[in-house]
PDB file of C-alpha atoms in Angstrom:
ATOM      1  CA  MET A  18     -24.227 -23.374  12.270  1.00  0.00           C
ATOM      2  CA  PRO A  19     -21.550 -22.007   9.915  1.00  0.00           C
ATOM      3  CA  LYS A  20     -22.716 -21.092   6.463  1.00  0.00           C
ATOM      4  CA  LEU A  21     -21.679 -23.480   3.712  1.00  0.00           C
ATOM      5  CA  GLY A  22     -18.719 -22.174   1.774  1.00  0.00           C
ATOM      6  CA  MET A  23     -17.693 -19.616   4.408  1.00  0.00           C
ATOM      7  CA  GLU A  24     -14.382 -21.361   5.085  1.00  0.00           C
ATOM      8  CA  SER A  25     -13.206 -20.962   1.490  1.00  0.00           C
ATOM      9  CA  VAL A  26     -14.435 -17.353   1.453  1.00  0.00           C
ATOM     10  CA  ARG A  27     -12.590 -16.506   4.663  1.00  0.00           C
ATOM     11  CA  ARG A  28      -9.449 -18.298   3.540  1.00  0.00           C
ATOM     12  CA  ARG A  29      -9.462 -16.348   0.292  1.00  0.00           C
ATOM     13  CA  SER A  30     -10.117 -13.118   2.168  1.00  0.00           C
ATOM     14  CA  LEU A  31      -7.106 -13.763   4.413  1.00  0.00           C
ATOM     15  CA  VAL A  32      -4.921 -14.589   1.421  1.00  0.00           C
ATOM     16  CA  GLU A  33      -5.962 -11.374  -0.354  1.00  0.00           C
ATOM     17  CA  ALA A  34      -5.364  -9.393   2.847  1.00  0.00           C
ATOM     18  CA  THR A  35      -1.866 -10.904   3.045  1.00  0.00           C
ATOM     19  CA  ILE A  36      -1.047  -9.791  -0.494  1.00  0.00           C
ATOM     20  CA  SER A  37      -2.402  -6.305   0.219  1.00  0.00           C
ATOM     21  CA  ALA A  38      -0.446  -6.014   3.483  1.00  0.00           C
ATOM     22  CA  ILE A  39       2.782  -7.134   1.809  1.00  0.00           C
ATOM     23  CA  HIS A  40       2.308  -4.493  -0.886  1.00  0.00           C
ATOM     24  CA  THR A  41       1.678  -1.757   1.693  1.00  0.00           C
ATOM     25  CA  ARG A  42       4.696  -2.701   3.801  1.00  0.00           C
ATOM     26  CA  GLY A  43       6.940  -3.610   0.894  1.00  0.00           C
ATOM     27  CA  SER A  44       8.157  -6.601   2.853  1.00  0.00           C
ATOM     28  CA  MET A  45       7.024  -9.558   4.947  1.00  0.00           C
ATOM     29  CA  ASP A  46       7.106  -7.377   8.049  1.00  0.00           C
ATOM     30  CA  VAL A  47       3.397  -7.916   8.651  1.00  0.00           C
ATOM     31  CA  THR A  48       1.640  -9.630  11.535  1.00  0.00           C
ATOM     32  CA  MET A  49      -1.201 -12.121  11.637  1.00  0.00           C
ATOM     33  CA  ARG A  50      -3.207  -9.530  13.575  1.00  0.00           C
ATOM     34  CA  GLU A  51      -2.724  -6.924  10.839  1.00  0.00           C
ATOM     35  CA  ILE A  52      -3.746  -9.420   8.172  1.00  0.00           C
ATOM     36  CA  ALA A  53      -6.791 -10.551  10.161  1.00  0.00           C
ATOM     37  CA  THR A  54      -7.899  -6.943  10.632  1.00  0.00           C
ATOM     38  CA  ARG A  55      -7.590  -6.275   6.897  1.00  0.00           C
ATOM     39  CA  ALA A  56      -9.617  -9.411   6.177  1.00  0.00           C
ATOM     40  CA  GLY A  57     -12.298  -8.417   8.682  1.00  0.00           C
ATOM     41  CA  VAL A  58     -11.926 -11.525  10.846  1.00  0.00           C
ATOM     42  CA  SER A  59     -10.669 -12.153  14.360  1.00  0.00           C
ATOM     43  CA  LEU A  60      -7.085 -13.131  15.072  1.00  0.00           C
ATOM     44  CA  GLY A  61      -8.348 -16.400  16.534  1.00  0.00           C
ATOM     45  CA  LEU A  62     -10.217 -17.226  13.339  1.00  0.00           C
ATOM     46  CA  ALA A  63      -7.135 -16.432  11.251  1.00  0.00           C
ATOM     47  CA  HIS A  64      -5.140 -18.890  13.353  1.00  0.00           C
ATOM     48  CA  HIS A  65      -7.932 -21.435  12.995  1.00  0.00           C
ATOM     49  CA  TYR A  66      -7.430 -21.450   9.210  1.00  0.00           C
ATOM     50  CA  PHE A  67      -3.658 -20.899   9.130  1.00  0.00           C
ATOM     51  CA  ALA A  68      -1.240 -22.181  11.766  1.00  0.00           C
ATOM     52  CA  ASN A  69       1.150 -19.238  11.484  1.00  0.00           C
ATOM     53  CA  LYS A  70       2.293 -16.428   9.207  1.00  0.00           C
ATOM     54  CA  ASP A  71       4.517 -18.695   7.137  1.00  0.00           C
ATOM     55  CA  ASP A  72       1.540 -20.958   6.478  1.00  0.00           C
ATOM     56  CA  LEU A  73      -0.477 -17.944   5.357  1.00  0.00           C
ATOM     57  CA  LEU A  74       2.331 -16.619   3.158  1.00  0.00           C
ATOM     58  CA  THR A  75       2.703 -20.020   1.533  1.00  0.00           C
ATOM     59  CA  SER A  76      -1.028 -20.143   0.856  1.00  0.00           C
ATOM     60  CA  ALA A  77      -0.850 -16.678  -0.706  1.00  0.00           C
ATOM     61  CA  MET A  78       1.931 -17.869  -3.000  1.00  0.00           C
ATOM     62  CA  ARG A  79      -0.086 -20.902  -4.002  1.00  0.00           C
ATOM     63  CA  ALA A  80      -3.155 -18.752  -4.689  1.00  0.00           C
ATOM     64  CA  ILE A  81      -1.259 -16.367  -6.981  1.00  0.00           C
ATOM     65  CA  MET A  82       0.320 -19.240  -8.893  1.00  0.00           C
ATOM     66  CA  THR A  83      -2.987 -21.082  -9.196  1.00  0.00           C
ATOM     67  CA  ASP A  84      -4.563 -17.946 -10.664  1.00  0.00           C
ATOM     68  CA  TYR A  85      -1.623 -17.610 -13.042  1.00  0.00           C
ATOM     69  CA  ARG A  86      -1.875 -21.244 -14.127  1.00  0.00           C
ATOM     70  CA  THR A  87      -5.592 -20.759 -14.813  1.00  0.00           C
ATOM     71  CA  GLN A  88      -4.904 -17.664 -16.926  1.00  0.00           C
ATOM     72  CA  VAL A  89      -2.223 -19.477 -18.910  1.00  0.00           C
ATOM     73  CA  GLY A  90      -4.582 -22.373 -19.558  1.00  0.00           C
ATOM     74  CA  GLU A  91      -7.357 -20.059 -20.745  1.00  0.00           C
ATOM     75  CA  ALA A  92      -4.958 -18.113 -22.969  1.00  0.00           C
ATOM     76  CA  LEU A  93      -3.509 -21.284 -24.509  1.00  0.00           C
ATOM     77  CA  ALA A  94      -6.976 -22.668 -25.218  1.00  0.00           C
ATOM     78  CA  GLY A  95      -7.615 -19.873 -27.709  1.00  0.00           C
ATOM     79  CA  ALA A  96      -4.187 -19.882 -29.355  1.00  0.00           C
ATOM     80  CA  ASP A  97      -3.416 -21.578 -32.667  1.00  0.00           C
ATOM     81  CA  GLY A  98       0.156 -22.600 -33.511  1.00  0.00           C
ATOM     82  CA  PRO A  99       3.372 -22.519 -31.438  1.00  0.00           C
ATOM     83  CA  HIS A 100       4.173 -18.821 -31.892  1.00  0.00           C
ATOM     84  CA  GLU A 101       0.669 -17.787 -30.873  1.00  0.00           C
ATOM     85  CA  ARG A 102       0.870 -20.119 -27.898  1.00  0.00           C
ATOM     86  CA  VAL A 103       4.108 -18.476 -26.744  1.00  0.00           C
ATOM     87  CA  ARG A 104       2.373 -15.117 -27.140  1.00  0.00           C
ATOM     88  CA  ALA A 105      -0.522 -16.453 -25.077  1.00  0.00           C
ATOM     89  CA  ILE A 106       1.858 -17.296 -22.229  1.00  0.00           C
ATOM     90  CA  ILE A 107       3.329 -13.789 -22.449  1.00  0.00           C
ATOM     91  CA  ARG A 108      -0.148 -12.232 -22.338  1.00  0.00           C
ATOM     92  CA  ALA A 109      -1.057 -14.326 -19.283  1.00  0.00           C
ATOM     93  CA  SER A 110       2.145 -13.200 -17.545  1.00  0.00           C
ATOM     94  CA  LEU A 111       1.199  -9.568 -18.153  1.00  0.00           C
ATOM     95  CA  ALA A 112      -2.526  -9.941 -17.469  1.00  0.00           C
ATOM     96  CA  GLN A 113      -4.088  -7.399 -15.136  1.00  0.00           C
ATOM     97  CA  ASP A 114      -4.634  -9.965 -12.394  1.00  0.00           C
ATOM     98  CA  GLN A 115      -0.888 -10.710 -12.352  1.00  0.00           C
ATOM     99  CA  PHE A 116       0.938  -7.610 -13.533  1.00  0.00           C
ATOM    100  CA  ASN A 117      -0.552  -5.201 -10.984  1.00  0.00           C
ATOM    101  CA  PRO A 118       1.242  -3.454  -8.107  1.00  0.00           C
ATOM    102  CA  GLU A 119      -0.057  -5.661  -5.282  1.00  0.00           C
ATOM    103  CA  VAL A 120       0.659  -8.990  -6.961  1.00  0.00           C
ATOM    104  CA  VAL A 121       4.023  -7.813  -8.305  1.00  0.00           C
ATOM    105  CA  SER A 122       5.045  -6.740  -4.785  1.00  0.00           C
ATOM    106  CA  ALA A 123       3.995 -10.140  -3.479  1.00  0.00           C
ATOM    107  CA  TRP A 124       6.074 -11.932  -6.139  1.00  0.00           C
ATOM    108  CA  LEU A 125       9.206  -9.984  -5.160  1.00  0.00           C
ATOM    109  CA  VAL A 126       8.713 -10.650  -1.461  1.00  0.00           C
ATOM    110  CA  PHE A 127       8.047 -14.332  -2.123  1.00  0.00           C
ATOM    111  CA  TYR A 128      11.305 -14.625  -4.074  1.00  0.00           C
ATOM    112  CA  ALA A 129      13.185 -13.145  -1.113  1.00  0.00           C
ATOM    113  CA  HIS A 130      11.265 -15.374   1.315  1.00  0.00           C
ATOM    114  CA  ALA A 131      12.242 -18.463  -0.688  1.00  0.00           C
ATOM    115  CA  HIS A 132      15.885 -17.958   0.324  1.00  0.00           C
ATOM    116  CA  ARG A 133      15.065 -18.938   3.903  1.00  0.00           C
ATOM    117  CA  SER A 134      11.877 -20.982   3.552  1.00  0.00           C
ATOM    118  CA  PRO A 135      12.152 -24.475   2.016  1.00  0.00           C
ATOM    119  CA  ARG A 136       8.378 -24.534   1.474  1.00  0.00           C
ATOM    120  CA  ALA A 137       8.451 -21.268  -0.447  1.00  0.00           C
ATOM    121  CA  ARG A 138      11.472 -22.446  -2.431  1.00  0.00           C
ATOM    122  CA  ARG A 139       9.653 -25.612  -3.487  1.00  0.00           C
ATOM    123  CA  ILE A 140       6.600 -23.649  -4.630  1.00  0.00           C
ATOM    124  CA  LEU A 141       8.696 -21.221  -6.680  1.00  0.00           C
ATOM    125  CA  SER A 142      10.624 -24.147  -8.147  1.00  0.00           C
ATOM    126  CA  ILE A 143       7.365 -25.692  -9.365  1.00  0.00           C
ATOM    127  CA  TYR A 144       6.379 -22.387 -10.996  1.00  0.00           C
ATOM    128  CA  THR A 145       9.732 -21.879 -12.744  1.00  0.00           C
ATOM    129  CA  ARG A 146       9.854 -25.459 -14.012  1.00  0.00           C
ATOM    130  CA  ARG A 147       6.313 -25.294 -15.329  1.00  0.00           C
ATOM    131  CA  LEU A 148       6.895 -21.975 -17.119  1.00  0.00           C
ATOM    132  CA  HIS A 149      10.121 -23.256 -18.664  1.00  0.00           C
ATOM    133  CA  SER A 150       8.464 -26.496 -19.752  1.00  0.00           C
ATOM    134  CA  ASN A 151       5.490 -24.715 -21.331  1.00  0.00           C
ATOM    135  CA  LEU A 152       7.745 -22.336 -23.238  1.00  0.00           C
ATOM    136  CA  CYS A 153      10.143 -25.066 -24.382  1.00  0.00           C
ATOM    137  CA  HIS A 154       7.296 -27.205 -25.684  1.00  0.00           C
ATOM    138  CA  GLU A 155       6.214 -24.452 -28.071  1.00  0.00           C
ATOM    139  CA  LEU A 156       9.630 -22.968 -28.852  1.00  0.00           C
ATOM    140  CA  ARG A 157      11.082 -26.324 -29.837  1.00  0.00           C
ATOM    141  CA  GLN A 158       8.834 -26.223 -32.897  1.00  0.00           C
ATOM    142  CA  LEU A 159      10.143 -22.760 -33.762  1.00  0.00           C
ATOM    143  CA  VAL A 160      13.845 -22.723 -32.890  1.00  0.00           C
ATOM    144  CA  GLY A 161      14.704 -26.406 -32.519  1.00  0.00           C
ATOM    145  CA  GLU A 162      17.470 -27.222 -30.062  1.00  0.00           C
ATOM    146  CA  ARG A 163      17.790 -23.567 -29.064  1.00  0.00           C
ATOM    147  CA  ALA A 164      14.434 -23.781 -27.268  1.00  0.00           C
ATOM    148  CA  ASP A 165      15.949 -24.254 -23.809  1.00  0.00           C
ATOM    149  CA  GLY A 166      18.093 -21.126 -24.026  1.00  0.00           C
ATOM    150  CA  VAL A 167      15.377 -19.011 -25.636  1.00  0.00           C
ATOM    151  CA  ALA A 168      12.886 -20.072 -22.958  1.00  0.00           C
ATOM    152  CA  ALA A 169      15.384 -19.166 -20.227  1.00  0.00           C
ATOM    153  CA  GLY A 170      15.914 -15.748 -21.826  1.00  0.00           C
ATOM    154  CA  LEU A 171      12.189 -15.060 -22.099  1.00  0.00           C
ATOM    155  CA  ALA A 172      11.589 -16.096 -18.468  1.00  0.00           C
ATOM    156  CA  ALA A 173      14.429 -13.791 -17.378  1.00  0.00           C
ATOM    157  CA  LEU A 174      12.869 -10.887 -19.283  1.00  0.00           C
ATOM    158  CA  ILE A 175       9.506 -11.523 -17.625  1.00  0.00           C
ATOM    159  CA  ASP A 176      11.165 -11.612 -14.191  1.00  0.00           C
ATOM    160  CA  GLY A 177      13.036  -8.409 -15.018  1.00  0.00           C
ATOM    161  CA  LEU A 178       9.829  -6.596 -15.898  1.00  0.00           C
ATOM    162  CA  TYR A 179       8.321  -7.686 -12.587  1.00  0.00           C
ATOM    163  CA  VAL A 180      11.364  -6.436 -10.682  1.00  0.00           C
ATOM    164  CA  ARG A 181      11.243  -3.052 -12.415  1.00  0.00           C
ATOM    165  CA  GLU A 182       7.512  -2.781 -11.800  1.00  0.00           C
ATOM    166  CA  GLY A 183       7.912  -3.754  -8.161  1.00  0.00           C
ATOM    167  CA  LEU A 184      10.740  -1.300  -7.549  1.00  0.00           C
ATOM    168  CA  GLY A 185       9.040   1.458  -9.513  1.00  0.00           C
ATOM    169  CA  THR A 186      12.029   1.882 -11.824  1.00  0.00           C
ATOM    170  CA  ALA A 187      11.695   2.169 -15.604  1.00  0.00           C
ATOM    171  CA  ARG A 188       8.077   1.064 -15.522  1.00  0.00           C
ATOM    172  CA  MET A 189       6.465   0.175 -18.849  1.00  0.00           C
ATOM    173  CA  ALA A 190       2.901   0.197 -20.070  1.00  0.00           C
ATOM    174  CA  ASP A 191       1.463  -3.310 -20.441  1.00  0.00           C
ATOM    175  CA  SER A 192       1.370  -2.926 -24.214  1.00  0.00           C
ATOM    176  CA  ASP A 193       5.034  -1.850 -24.343  1.00  0.00           C
ATOM    177  CA  ALA A 194       6.035  -4.745 -22.092  1.00  0.00           C
ATOM    178  CA  TYR A 195       4.212  -7.169 -24.370  1.00  0.00           C
ATOM    179  CA  ARG A 196       5.893  -5.765 -27.483  1.00  0.00           C
ATOM    180  CA  LEU A 197       9.311  -6.049 -25.831  1.00  0.00           C
ATOM    181  CA  LEU A 198       8.817  -9.725 -25.008  1.00  0.00           C
ATOM    182  CA  ASP A 199       7.215 -10.545 -28.332  1.00  0.00           C
ATOM    183  CA  SER A 200      10.026  -8.842 -30.265  1.00  0.00           C
ATOM    184  CA  TYR A 201      12.566 -10.977 -28.390  1.00  0.00           C
ATOM    185  CA  VAL A 202      10.713 -14.141 -29.385  1.00  0.00           C
ATOM    186  CA  SER A 203      10.312 -12.969 -32.994  1.00  0.00           C
ATOM    187  CA  LEU A 204      14.036 -12.223 -33.271  1.00  0.00           C
ATOM    188  CA  GLN A 205      14.878 -15.659 -31.905  1.00  0.00           C
ATOM    189  CA  ILE A 206      12.518 -17.315 -34.386  1.00  0.00           C
ATOM    190  CA  ALA A 207      14.031 -15.328 -37.254  1.00  0.00           C
ATOM    191  CA  ALA A 208      17.484 -16.560 -36.223  1.00  0.00           C
ATOM    192  CA  GLY A 209      16.287 -20.108 -36.845  1.00  0.00           C
ATOM    193  CA  PRO A 210      17.337 -23.363 -35.198  1.00  0.00           C
ATOM    194  CA  ALA A 211      20.852 -24.073 -34.001  1.00  0.00           C
ATOM    195  CA  LYS A 212      23.326 -24.744 -36.762  1.00  0.00           C
ATOM    196  CA  THR A 213      24.837 -28.214 -36.654  1.00  0.00           C
ATOM    197  CA  ALA A 214      28.434 -28.846 -37.625  1.00  0.00           C
ATOM    198  CA  SER A 215      28.828 -30.131 -41.170  1.00  0.00           C
ATOM    199  CA  ALA A 216      30.003 -33.670 -41.576  1.00  0.00           C
ATOM    200  CA  ALA A 217      33.663 -33.901 -42.519  1.00  0.00           C
TER     201      ALA A 217
END
Protein backbone atom coordinates (compact mmCIF):
# COMPACT_ATOMS: atom_id res chain seq x y z
CA MET A 1 0.00 0.00 0.00
CA PRO A 2 1.39 3.46 -0.84
CA LYS A 3 2.08 5.70 2.10
CA LEU A 4 -0.38 8.54 2.59
CA GLY A 5 0.98 11.80 1.29
CA MET A 6 3.70 10.21 -0.85
CA GLU A 7 2.16 11.45 -4.09
CA SER A 8 2.45 15.10 -3.06
CA VAL A 9 5.99 14.50 -1.77
CA ARG A 10 7.08 12.85 -5.02
CA ARG A 11 5.39 15.51 -7.13
CA ARG A 12 7.18 18.23 -5.20
CA SER A 13 10.46 16.34 -5.47
CA LEU A 14 10.07 16.13 -9.25
CA VAL A 15 9.22 19.82 -9.48
CA GLU A 16 12.29 20.76 -7.42
CA ALA A 17 14.45 18.45 -9.54
CA THR A 18 13.13 20.20 -12.66
CA ILE A 19 14.11 23.61 -11.32
CA SER A 20 17.55 22.31 -10.35
CA ALA A 21 18.10 20.68 -13.75
CA ILE A 22 17.06 23.84 -15.59
CA HIS A 23 19.54 25.86 -13.53
CA THR A 24 22.36 23.39 -14.25
CA ARG A 25 21.67 23.29 -17.98
CA GLY A 26 20.74 26.95 -18.31
CA SER A 27 17.91 25.95 -20.60
CA MET A 28 15.00 23.55 -21.01
CA ASP A 29 17.33 21.03 -22.64
CA VAL A 30 16.63 18.47 -19.93
CA THR A 31 14.97 15.08 -20.17
CA MET A 32 12.35 13.39 -18.04
CA ARG A 33 14.93 10.70 -17.26
CA GLU A 34 17.42 13.28 -15.98
CA ILE A 35 14.75 14.90 -13.83
CA ALA A 36 13.57 11.55 -12.47
CA THR A 37 17.13 10.59 -11.56
CA ARG A 38 17.64 13.88 -9.71
CA ALA A 39 14.37 13.32 -7.84
CA GLY A 40 15.35 9.76 -6.93
CA VAL A 41 12.37 8.13 -8.64
CA SER A 42 11.97 5.89 -11.67
CA LEU A 43 11.21 7.27 -15.11
CA GLY A 44 7.95 5.31 -15.08
CA LEU A 45 6.89 6.93 -11.82
CA ALA A 46 7.73 10.38 -13.18
CA HIS A 47 5.48 9.71 -16.17
CA HIS A 48 2.79 8.43 -13.82
CA TYR A 49 2.62 11.86 -12.15
CA PHE A 50 3.35 14.02 -15.21
CA ALA A 51 2.32 13.15 -18.76
CA ASN A 52 5.36 14.74 -20.39
CA LYS A 53 8.11 17.30 -19.89
CA ASP A 54 5.87 20.23 -20.76
CA ASP A 55 3.43 19.10 -18.07
CA LEU A 56 6.28 18.96 -15.57
CA LEU A 57 7.64 22.36 -16.60
CA THR A 58 4.19 23.88 -16.25
CA SER A 59 3.85 22.38 -12.78
CA ALA A 60 7.24 23.82 -11.83
CA MET A 61 6.08 27.25 -12.96
CA ARG A 62 2.91 26.94 -10.94
CA ALA A 63 4.87 25.84 -7.86
CA ILE A 64 7.23 28.82 -8.01
CA MET A 65 4.35 31.25 -8.47
CA THR A 66 2.34 29.66 -5.68
CA ASP A 67 5.32 30.04 -3.34
CA TYR A 68 5.69 33.66 -4.45
CA ARG A 69 2.00 34.38 -3.89
CA THR A 70 2.26 32.90 -0.39
CA GLN A 71 5.29 35.08 0.41
CA VAL A 72 3.52 38.19 -0.85
CA GLY A 73 0.48 37.39 1.27
CA GLU A 74 2.59 36.87 4.39
CA ALA A 75 4.55 40.07 3.76
CA LEU A 76 1.39 42.12 3.19
CA ALA A 77 -0.20 40.78 6.37
CA GLY A 78 2.44 42.53 8.46
CA ALA A 79 2.52 45.80 6.52
CA ASP A 80 0.71 48.97 7.58
CA GLY A 81 -0.17 51.63 5.01
CA PRO A 82 0.17 51.68 1.20
CA HIS A 83 3.88 52.55 1.03
CA GLU A 84 4.78 49.77 3.46
CA ARG A 85 2.61 47.38 1.49
CA VAL A 86 4.46 48.23 -1.73
CA ARG A 87 7.71 47.64 0.16
CA ALA A 88 6.33 44.30 1.34
CA ILE A 89 5.74 43.24 -2.26
CA ILE A 90 9.30 44.28 -3.13
CA ARG A 91 10.69 42.28 -0.19
CA ALA A 92 8.70 39.21 -1.26
CA SER A 93 10.06 39.54 -4.81
CA LEU A 94 13.61 39.57 -3.44
CA ALA A 95 13.08 36.93 -0.74
CA GLN A 96 15.65 34.16 -0.56
CA ASP A 97 13.19 31.54 -1.79
CA GLN A 98 12.64 33.57 -4.98
CA PHE A 99 15.77 35.60 -5.63
CA ASN A 100 18.22 32.68 -5.64
CA PRO A 101 20.19 31.29 -8.60
CA GLU A 102 18.05 28.20 -9.22
CA VAL A 103 14.69 29.95 -9.12
CA VAL A 104 15.97 32.95 -11.10
CA SER A 105 17.26 30.59 -13.81
CA ALA A 106 13.87 28.88 -13.89
CA TRP A 107 12.06 32.23 -14.28
CA LEU A 108 14.21 33.17 -17.29
CA VAL A 109 13.69 29.81 -18.96
CA PHE A 110 9.96 29.95 -18.29
CA TYR A 111 9.74 33.37 -19.95
CA ALA A 112 11.45 31.96 -23.04
CA HIS A 113 9.24 28.85 -22.93
CA ALA A 114 6.11 31.02 -22.85
CA HIS A 115 6.85 32.20 -26.40
CA ARG A 116 6.00 28.75 -27.76
CA SER A 117 3.78 27.26 -25.06
CA PRO A 118 0.24 28.65 -24.68
CA ARG A 119 -0.03 27.01 -21.24
CA ALA A 120 3.14 28.69 -20.02
CA ARG A 121 2.02 32.00 -21.52
CA ARG A 122 -1.28 31.84 -19.64
CA ILE A 123 0.47 31.12 -16.34
CA LEU A 124 2.90 34.02 -16.79
CA SER A 125 0.01 36.28 -17.78
CA ILE A 126 -1.75 35.47 -14.50
CA TYR A 127 1.42 36.32 -12.56
CA THR A 128 2.01 39.64 -14.35
CA ARG A 129 -1.61 40.72 -14.00
CA ARG A 130 -1.69 39.86 -10.31
CA LEU A 131 1.57 41.71 -9.59
CA HIS A 132 0.38 44.77 -11.51
CA SER A 133 -2.99 44.72 -9.75
CA ASN A 134 -1.44 44.41 -6.28
CA LEU A 135 0.96 47.27 -6.95
CA CYS A 136 -1.70 49.52 -8.49
CA HIS A 137 -4.04 49.01 -5.55
CA GLU A 138 -1.46 50.43 -3.15
CA LEU A 139 0.16 52.99 -5.46
CA ARG A 140 -3.16 54.57 -6.35
CA GLN A 141 -3.32 55.88 -2.79
CA LEU A 142 0.16 57.36 -3.17
CA VAL A 143 0.42 58.68 -6.72
CA GLY A 144 -3.19 58.81 -7.89
CA GLU A 145 -3.75 58.28 -11.60
CA ARG A 146 -0.04 57.67 -12.17
CA ALA A 147 -0.34 54.31 -10.39
CA ASP A 148 -0.57 52.27 -13.58
CA GLY A 149 2.65 53.67 -15.03
CA VAL A 150 4.55 53.53 -11.74
CA ALA A 151 3.49 49.91 -11.22
CA ALA A 152 4.65 49.03 -14.74
CA GLY A 153 8.01 50.69 -14.07
CA LEU A 154 8.49 48.87 -10.78
CA ALA A 155 7.60 45.50 -12.35
CA ALA A 156 10.10 46.19 -15.15
CA LEU A 157 12.83 46.95 -12.61
CA ILE A 158 12.10 43.70 -10.77
CA ASP A 159 12.26 41.76 -14.05
CA GLY A 160 15.51 43.52 -14.93
CA LEU A 161 17.11 42.50 -11.66
CA TYR A 162 16.11 38.89 -12.30
CA VAL A 163 17.60 39.00 -15.80
CA ARG A 164 20.88 40.42 -14.51
CA GLU A 165 21.00 37.85 -11.73
CA GLY A 166 20.22 35.03 -14.13
CA LEU A 167 22.84 36.11 -16.66
CA GLY A 168 25.41 36.84 -13.97
CA THR A 169 25.87 40.42 -15.16
CA ALA A 170 25.97 43.39 -12.78
CA ARG A 171 24.69 41.30 -9.89
CA MET A 172 23.56 43.17 -6.77
CA ALA A 173 23.35 42.22 -3.13
CA ASP A 174 19.76 41.69 -1.97
CA SER A 175 19.96 44.79 0.21
CA ASP A 176 21.21 46.94 -2.69
CA ALA A 177 18.48 45.58 -4.96
CA TYR A 178 15.86 46.44 -2.35
CA ARG A 179 17.20 49.98 -1.94
CA LEU A 180 17.16 50.49 -5.71
CA LEU A 181 13.51 49.49 -6.01
CA ASP A 182 12.45 51.36 -2.90
CA SER A 183 14.20 54.55 -4.05
CA TYR A 184 12.29 54.37 -7.34
CA VAL A 185 8.99 54.13 -5.47
CA SER A 186 9.97 56.93 -3.07
CA LEU A 187 10.89 59.23 -5.96
CA GLN A 188 7.57 58.52 -7.65
CA ILE A 189 5.68 59.26 -4.43
CA ALA A 190 7.60 62.51 -3.97
CA ALA A 191 6.60 63.55 -7.50
CA GLY A 192 2.97 63.36 -6.40
CA PRO A 193 -0.15 62.53 -8.40
CA ALA A 194 -0.63 63.47 -12.03
CA LYS A 195 -1.30 67.13 -12.61
CA THR A 196 -4.68 67.84 -14.16
CA ALA A 197 -5.18 70.63 -16.66
CA SER A 198 -6.61 73.78 -15.12
CA ALA A 199 -10.10 74.73 -16.12
CA ALA A 200 -10.19 77.54 -18.66
